[in-house]
N, CA, C and O of each residue as an XYZ file, in Angstrom:
608
protein
N      43.733     64.371     36.324
C      42.595     65.265     36.371
C      41.794     64.915     37.624
O      41.557     63.740     37.904
N      41.382     65.923     38.368
C      40.577     65.675     39.558
C      39.105     65.603     39.177
O      38.704     65.999     38.083
N      38.320     65.093     40.101
C      36.877     65.020     39.852
C      36.283     66.407     39.651
O      35.399     66.587     38.814
N      36.759     67.387     40.409
C      36.222     68.743     40.278
C      36.603     69.370     38.938
O      35.803     70.092     38.344
N      37.809     69.101     38.462
C      38.205     69.610     37.143
C      37.336     68.995     36.054
O      36.882     69.696     35.150
N      37.105     67.693     36.136
C      36.254     67.017     35.159
C      34.834     67.568     35.235
O      34.221     67.854     34.206
N      34.313     67.717     36.444
C      32.969     68.242     36.651
C      32.844     69.644     36.052
O      31.883     69.931     35.339
N      33.805     70.510     36.338
C      33.771     71.884     35.795
C      33.831     71.882     34.273
O      33.112     72.636     33.617
N      34.686     71.036     33.717
C      34.814     70.953     32.262
C      33.498     70.504     31.628
O      33.055     71.088     30.639
N      32.881     69.486     32.186
C      31.618     68.983     31.648
C      30.518     70.035     31.778
O      29.705     70.196     30.868
N      30.488     70.745     32.895
C      29.446     71.756     33.096
C      29.673     73.031     32.303
O      28.790     73.887     32.250
N      30.829     73.176     31.689
C      31.075     74.360     30.860
C      30.778     74.097     29.387
O      30.974     74.978     28.550
N      30.308     72.899     29.066
C      30.002     72.567     27.676
C      28.798     73.382     27.221
O      27.742     73.365     27.853
N      28.975     74.090     26.121
C      27.908     74.898     25.539
C      27.177     74.060     24.502
O      27.761     73.660     23.495
N      25.915     73.799     24.746
C      25.099     73.075     23.767
C      23.993     73.959     23.217
O      23.144     73.505     22.449
N      24.010     75.222     23.617
C      22.967     76.126     23.149
C      21.605     75.578     23.531
O      21.424     75.021     24.614
N      20.670     75.739     22.646
C      19.320     75.216     22.879
C      19.058     73.989     22.027
O      17.913     73.712     21.669
N      20.109     73.252     21.701
C      19.932     72.101     20.805
C      19.100     71.020     21.477
O      19.109     70.853     22.697
N      18.393     70.307     20.645
C      17.635     69.166     21.139
C      18.593     68.027     21.451
O      19.688     67.947     20.894
N      18.170     67.161     22.339
C      18.994     66.042     22.769
C      19.380     65.140     21.601
O      20.512     64.658     21.547
N      18.463     64.903     20.667
C      18.776     64.037     19.535
C      19.869     64.626     18.649
O      20.660     63.881     18.071
N      19.923     65.951     18.536
C      20.952     66.605     17.728
C      22.322     66.430     18.394
O      23.312     66.146     17.718
N      22.375     66.599     19.706
C      23.632     66.376     20.435
C      24.064     64.920     20.319
O      25.236     64.632     20.080
N      23.113     64.001     20.489
C      23.436     62.581     20.373
C      23.951     62.236     18.973
O      24.842     61.397     18.838
N      23.406     62.869     17.935
C      23.912     62.624     16.583
C      25.371     63.066     16.460
O      26.195     62.346     15.897
N      25.689     64.257     16.990
C      27.067     64.748     16.963
C      27.974     63.820     17.764
O      29.081     63.502     17.330
N      27.510     63.390     18.918
C      28.294     62.489     19.760
C      28.520     61.151     19.057
O      29.619     60.600     19.109
N      27.493     60.633     18.408
C      27.609     59.376     17.672
C      28.669     59.493     16.577
O      29.479     58.582     16.401
N      28.671     60.599     15.844
C      29.674     60.819     14.791
C      31.087     60.833     15.376
O      32.010     60.269     14.789
N      31.252     61.474     16.528
C      32.571     61.520     17.169
C      32.996     60.143     17.669
O      34.170     59.783     17.583
N      32.053     59.386     18.183
C      32.383     58.029     18.628
C      32.820     57.193     17.428
O      33.782     56.430     17.518
N      32.117     57.335     16.307
C      32.522     56.634     15.079
C      33.959     56.997     14.710
O      34.756     56.124     14.367
N      34.286     58.285     14.781
C      35.611     58.752     14.372
C      36.708     58.358     15.363
O      37.846     58.112     14.963
N      36.372     58.297     16.647
C      37.401     58.100     17.677
C      37.236     56.800     18.466
O      37.850     56.642     19.521
N      36.424     55.878     17.976
C      36.127     54.669     18.739
C      37.350     53.805     19.030
O      37.338     53.024     19.981
N      38.384     53.932     18.241
C      39.588     53.133     18.481
C      40.706     53.979     19.078
O      41.885     53.654     18.937
N      40.329     55.061     19.742
C      41.294     55.934     20.399
C      41.427     55.551     21.861
O      40.513     54.983     22.460
N      42.576     55.871     22.417
C      42.836     55.629     23.829
C      42.184     56.755     24.625
O      42.514     57.923     24.420
N      41.268     56.422     25.526
C      40.551     57.435     26.292
C      41.249     57.756     27.605
O      41.734     56.875     28.315
N      41.282     59.029     27.895
C      41.659     59.538     29.214
C      40.473     60.375     29.671
O      39.548     60.610     28.893
N      40.487     60.824     30.911
C      39.404     61.689     31.385
C      39.406     62.996     30.602
O      38.345     63.530     30.280
N      40.596     63.514     30.295
C      40.691     64.751     29.505
C      40.119     64.542     28.106
O      39.395     65.397     27.595
N      40.444     63.407     27.486
C      39.955     63.115     26.135
C      38.430     62.939     26.143
O      37.754     63.408     25.227
N      37.890     62.277     27.153
C      36.451     62.105     27.249
C      35.762     63.465     27.365
O      34.746     63.710     26.715
N      36.316     64.340     28.192
C      35.753     65.693     28.321
C      35.833     66.439     26.993
O      34.910     67.172     26.638
N      36.928     66.258     26.258
C      37.078     66.933     24.961
C      36.075     66.410     23.936
O      35.545     67.188     23.142
N      35.812     65.120     23.941
C      34.829     64.552     23.004
C      33.441     65.123     23.304
O      32.722     65.513     22.384
N      33.065     65.173     24.568
C      31.761     65.727     24.939
C      31.687     67.213     24.604
O      30.641     67.706     24.180
N      32.797     67.928     24.795
C      32.854     69.351     24.448
C      32.752     69.553     22.947
O      32.027     70.435     22.487
N      33.477     68.737     22.175
C      33.447     68.851     20.723
C      32.031     68.622     20.189
O      31.616     69.297     19.247
N      31.293     67.693     20.767
C      29.901     67.483     20.347
C      29.097     68.761     20.567
O      28.261     69.117     19.736
N      29.341     69.449     21.669
C      28.680     70.734     21.919
C      29.076     71.785     20.899
O      28.246     72.587     20.473
N      30.343     71.782     20.508
C      30.802     72.739     19.501
C      30.158     72.463     18.145
O      29.832     73.390     17.403
N      29.978     71.191     17.830
C      29.349     70.821     16.561
C      27.901     71.312     16.522
O      27.476     71.894     15.524
N      27.142     71.086     17.591
C      25.722     71.455     17.583
C      25.504     72.958     17.668
O      24.449     73.451     17.268
N      26.472     73.687     18.177
C      26.343     75.143     18.229
C      27.069     75.801     17.064
O      27.181     77.025     16.997
N      27.561     74.968     16.144
C      28.250     75.441     14.929
C      29.473     76.296     15.262
O      29.761     77.282     14.585
N      30.184     75.899     16.317
C      31.376     76.629     16.738
C      32.554     75.693     16.953
O      33.203     75.758     17.997
N      32.851     74.806     15.973
C      34.006     73.921     16.184
C      35.288     74.746     16.303
O      35.566     75.600     15.461
N      36.055     74.486     17.345
C      37.272     75.260     17.553
C      38.535     74.425     17.432
O      39.633     74.971     17.332
N      38.390     73.113     17.439
C      39.603     72.302     17.379
C      39.292     70.932     16.799
O      38.137     70.516     16.710
N      40.335     70.260     16.417
C      40.228     68.876     15.965
C      40.933     68.045     17.018
O      42.043     68.367     17.440
N      40.287     66.989     17.431
C      40.874     66.136     18.459
C      42.024     65.328     17.882
O      41.967     64.850     16.749
N      43.042     65.191     18.668
C      44.178     64.361     18.285
C      44.392     63.351     19.404
O      45.123     63.604     20.361
N      43.741     62.204     19.262
C      43.816     61.176     20.294
C      44.676     60.020     19.822
O      44.690     59.682     18.638
N      45.387     59.423     20.751
C      46.222     58.269     20.433
C      45.353     57.062     20.131
O      44.313     56.852     20.756
N      45.798     56.269     19.159
C      45.074     55.041     18.817
C      45.293     53.995     19.900
O      46.390     53.854     20.440
N      44.237     53.273     20.201
C      44.319     52.147     21.117
C      44.511     50.906     20.245
O      43.592     50.480     19.546
N      45.669     50.354     20.293
C      45.993     49.248     19.385
C      45.492     47.891     19.865
O      45.552     46.906     19.129
N      45.005     47.843     21.079
C      44.535     46.542     21.588
C      43.125     46.669     22.144
O      42.930     46.743     23.357
N      42.159     46.693     21.262
C      40.749     46.740     21.658
C      40.269     45.312     21.902
O      40.366     44.458     21.021
N      39.761     45.065     23.081
C      39.256     43.726     23.400
C      37.844     43.561     22.824
O      37.204     44.534     22.427
N      37.385     42.335     22.787
C      36.021     42.061     22.336
C      35.008     42.766     23.247
O      33.990     43.277     22.780
N      35.301     42.787     24.544
C      34.411     43.454     25.498
C      34.341     44.956     25.221
O      33.259     45.544     25.242
N      35.494     45.575     24.962
C      35.509     47.008     24.657
C      34.765     47.295     23.355
O      34.042     48.286     23.257
N      34.939     46.441     22.369
C      34.246     46.601     21.102
C      32.734     46.474     21.302
O      31.964     47.214     20.690
N      32.314     45.550     22.145
C      30.891     45.409     22.445
C      30.367     46.642     23.179
O      29.239     47.071     22.936
N      31.187     47.224     24.088
C      30.781     48.447     24.787
C      30.586     49.598     23.804
O      29.632     50.366     23.926
N      31.483     49.716     22.836
C      31.375     50.761     21.810
C      30.075     50.565     21.031
O      29.321     51.515     20.821
N      29.822     49.344     20.611
C      28.618     49.053     19.833
C      27.346     49.263     20.650
O      26.338     49.740     20.128
N      27.396     48.904     21.931
C      26.238     49.119     22.802
C      25.948     50.614     22.929
O      24.792     51.031     22.858
N      26.990     51.416     23.116
C      26.828     52.864     23.233
C      26.248     53.443     21.948
O      25.332     54.263     21.995
N      26.772     53.023     20.807
C      26.260     53.538     19.529
C      24.809     53.119     19.304
O      24.006     53.919     18.823
N      24.462     51.879     19.644
C      23.067     51.425     19.502
C      22.139     52.223     20.417
O      21.037     52.602     20.022
N      22.600     52.473     21.643
C      21.808     53.257     22.588
C      21.545     54.650     22.028
O      20.408     55.122     22.032
N      22.602     55.308     21.546
C      22.436     56.658     21.005
C      21.502     56.662     19.805
O      20.622     57.516     19.704
N      21.689     55.709     18.892
C      20.819     55.619     17.713
C      19.369     55.365     18.132
O      18.447     55.933     17.547
N      19.166     54.527     19.128
C      17.816     54.263     19.625
C      17.182     55.515     20.211
O      16.008     55.795     19.966
N      17.955     56.268     20.984
C      17.439     57.508     21.560
C      17.124     58.537     20.472
O      16.102     59.221     20.532
N      18.010     58.641     19.482
C      17.790     59.570     18.371
C      16.490     59.221     17.655
O      15.659     60.095     17.407
N      16.315     57.954     17.328
C      15.093     57.509     16.636
C      13.849     57.782     17.482
O      12.840     58.271     16.975
N      13.931     57.464     18.761
C      12.788     57.679     19.647
C      12.385     59.150     19.659
O      11.208     59.475     19.501
N      13.350     60.032     19.845
C      13.054     61.468     19.920
C      12.512     61.977     18.589
O      11.556     62.751     18.560
N      13.121     61.544     17.491
C      12.658     62.005     16.188
C      11.246     61.519     15.879
O      10.483     62.226     15.220
N      10.889     60.337     16.341
C       9.551     59.794     16.095
C       8.508     60.316     17.074
O       7.354     60.520     16.698
N       8.903     60.535     18.325
C       7.937     60.869     19.367
C       8.098     62.265     19.966
O       7.218     62.731     20.690
N       9.199     62.928     19.676
C       9.476     64.205     20.315
C       9.991     63.997     21.732
O      10.152     62.867     22.193
N      10.241     65.095     22.402
C      10.696     65.050     23.792
C       9.457     64.955     24.685
O       8.591     65.827     24.626
N       9.364     63.927     25.496
C       8.193     63.806     26.380
C       8.121     64.976     27.357
O       9.132     65.385     27.928
N       6.929     65.502     27.540
C       6.739     66.608     28.481
C       6.600     66.107     29.913
O       6.955     66.803     30.864
N       6.080     64.893     30.052
C       5.882     64.316     31.376
C       6.644     63.003     31.430
O       6.163     61.974     30.955
N       7.824     63.045     32.005
C       8.679     61.865     32.002
C       9.523     61.840     33.260
O       9.820     62.880     33.848
N       9.901     60.647     33.662
C      10.784     60.523     34.820
C      12.251     60.646     34.411
O      13.130     60.638     35.272
N      12.529     60.760     33.104
C      13.900     60.894     32.622
C      14.254     62.358     32.367
O      13.383     63.179     32.082
N      15.544     62.670     32.475
C      16.051     63.980     32.063
C      16.181     63.981     30.551
O      16.589     62.977     29.967
N      15.836     65.108     29.895
C      15.847     65.170     28.434
C      16.669     66.337     27.907
O      16.561     66.665     26.725
N      17.490     66.977     28.742
C      18.389     68.027     28.254
C      19.819     67.581     28.530
O      20.140     67.135     29.631
N      20.665     67.705     27.527
C      22.018     67.151     27.636
C      22.811     67.742     28.794
O      23.563     67.015     29.444
N      22.670     69.036     29.074
C      23.453     69.605     30.176
C      23.061     68.971     31.510
O      23.919     68.748     32.364
N      21.778     68.681     31.694
C      21.326     68.034     32.930
C      21.818     66.587     32.958
O      22.287     66.107     33.991
N      21.711     65.900     31.833
C      22.154     64.504     31.770
C      23.636     64.392     32.110
O      24.025     63.547     32.916
N      24.462     65.237     31.501
C      25.902     65.168     31.758
C      26.231     65.545     33.196
O      27.039     64.874     33.840
N      25.623     66.596     33.703
C      25.904     67.032     35.073
C      25.497     65.961     36.075
O      26.264     65.650     36.986
N      24.315     65.395     35.926
C      23.843     64.365     36.850
C      24.674     63.092     36.729
O      24.980     62.454     37.737
N      25.043     62.717     35.502
C      25.858     61.520     35.310
C      27.230     61.646     35.936
O      27.721     60.712     36.570
N      27.853     62.810     35.757
C      29.173     63.038     36.340
C      29.065     63.118     37.865
O      29.943     62.625     38.573
N      28.007     63.727     38.367
C      27.797     63.775     39.813
C      27.695     62.360     40.373
O      28.269     62.061     41.421
N      26.967     61.491     39.677
C      26.832     60.113     40.126
C      28.189     59.415     40.170
O      28.488     58.701     41.127
N      29.015     59.619     39.136
C      30.354     59.012     39.116
C      31.191     59.531     40.272
O      31.929     58.769     40.896
N      31.084     60.819     40.561
C      31.875     61.415     41.643
C      31.460     60.869     43.003
O      32.263     60.870     43.936
N      30.233     60.409     43.130
C      29.780     59.836     44.398
C      30.528     58.558     44.714
O      30.529     58.107     45.859
N      31.168     57.964     43.708
C      31.921     56.733     43.913
C      33.191     56.970     44.730
O      33.767     56.025     45.270
N      33.631     58.236     44.824
C      34.866     58.538     45.550
C      34.654     58.583     47.046
O      33.542     58.380     47.533
N      35.716     58.849     47.767
C      35.675     58.954     49.221
C      34.825     60.166     49.600
O      35.149     61.291     49.221
N      33.757     59.948     50.333
C      32.830     61.033     50.673
C      33.461     62.068     51.592
O      32.943     63.179     51.701
N      34.568     61.736     52.261
C      35.228     62.693     53.135
C      36.114     63.658     52.354
O      36.508     64.699     52.880
N      36.425     63.330     51.125
C      37.283     64.183     50.318
C      36.438     65.036     49.393
O      35.496     64.544     48.771
N      36.777     66.325     49.301
C      36.085     67.215     48.371
C      36.605     67.010     46.952
O      35.864     67.169     45.982
N      37.879     66.658     46.839
C      38.491     66.461     45.530
C      39.270     65.160     45.557
O      39.996     64.886     46.513
N      39.123     64.362     44.517
C      39.935     63.164     44.396
C      40.326     63.000     42.945
O      39.640     63.473     42.039
N      41.422     62.331     42.746
C      41.870     62.060     41.381
C      40.978     60.995     40.774
O      40.610     60.028     41.442
N      40.638     61.168     39.534
C      39.887     60.140     38.821
C      40.878     59.049     38.475
O      41.771     59.257     37.654
N      40.732     57.899     39.088
C      41.687     56.811     38.921
C      41.383     55.994     37.676
O      40.234     55.879     37.249
N      42.422     55.441     37.118
C      42.261     54.607     35.940
C      41.864     55.437     34.737
O      41.940     56.665     34.754
N      41.452     54.763     33.723
C      41.045     55.427     32.499
C      39.583     55.126     32.231
O      39.100     54.029     32.510
N      38.883     56.111     31.686
C      37.497     55.827     31.320
C      37.462     54.934     30.088
O      38.457     54.794     29.377
N      36.329     54.347     29.852
C      36.101     53.552     28.651
C      34.826     54.089     28.004
O      34.176     54.987     28.539
N      34.482     53.531     26.857
C      33.214     53.926     26.240
C      32.052     53.487     27.128
O      30.985     54.101     27.097
N      32.247     52.442     27.910
C      31.214     52.032     28.862
C      31.029     53.106     29.936
O      29.923     53.279     30.448
N      32.092     53.825     30.280
C      31.994     54.926     31.236
C      31.083     56.003     30.683
O      30.237     56.533     31.404
N      31.247     56.332     29.403
C      30.399     57.344     28.784
C      28.947     56.883     28.765
O      28.045     57.666     29.063
N      28.715     55.621     28.419
C      27.353     55.101     28.429
C      26.764     55.208     29.837
O      25.596     55.562     29.994
N      27.560     54.905     30.852
C      27.103     54.974     32.237
C      26.778     56.410     32.640
O      25.779     56.649     33.318
N      27.610     57.370     32.230
C      27.339     58.782     32.524
C      25.987     59.177     31.940
O      25.170     59.801     32.618
N      25.755     58.815     30.688
C      24.500     59.182     30.029
C      23.321     58.462     30.678
O      22.300     59.084     30.970
N      23.453     57.182     30.899
C      22.347     56.400     31.459
C      22.000     56.886     32.876
O      20.826     57.075     33.197
N      23.009     57.085     33.712
C      22.737     57.550     35.078
C      22.239     58.983     35.066
O      21.384     59.342     35.874
N      22.752     59.802     34.173
C      22.297     61.179     34.064
C      20.853     61.297     33.627
O      20.161     62.237     34.020
N      20.392     60.368     32.829
C      18.991     60.360     32.400
C      18.073     60.077     33.575
O      16.958     60.596     33.637
N      18.537     59.255     34.506
C      17.683     58.782     35.584
C      17.892     59.492     36.919
O      16.974     59.552     37.737
N      19.078     60.023     37.144
C      19.468     60.519     38.472
C      18.934     61.927     38.708
O      19.119     62.808     37.868
N      18.294     62.139     39.809
C      17.782     63.466     40.182
C      18.509     64.000     41.381
O      18.215     65.104     41.840
């Protein structure tokens, strides 16, 4: 999958007008269900898309991901860190609402687009398209969300 294909896929995710905490809840449920799956860039895009389908009440498919039979302690900690982060964000939003004046992005489409843009900046700046090398991890997803929240 090229960076542009991944970018287009992420930017085509329909989340309707759902609040960020609702999307994060759907994403958290999917991470729980697929946390021991082998991630590819295509699978990561499908998980993010499926969360959008859940929040817009339009599920169209069930993911069929291969199990990752060798999860390291580091990978398990990354999964737990991501889930704690999402739960913390959900709690914060539910208790305080979405801040009107904040330096963070608070809409999932902006967060995903900015996060993926940041990841794409890691490639060769002379190339318009490059293959996404290696495989993403749950830490990659956490990085997309974290950078997307902050990156303008």
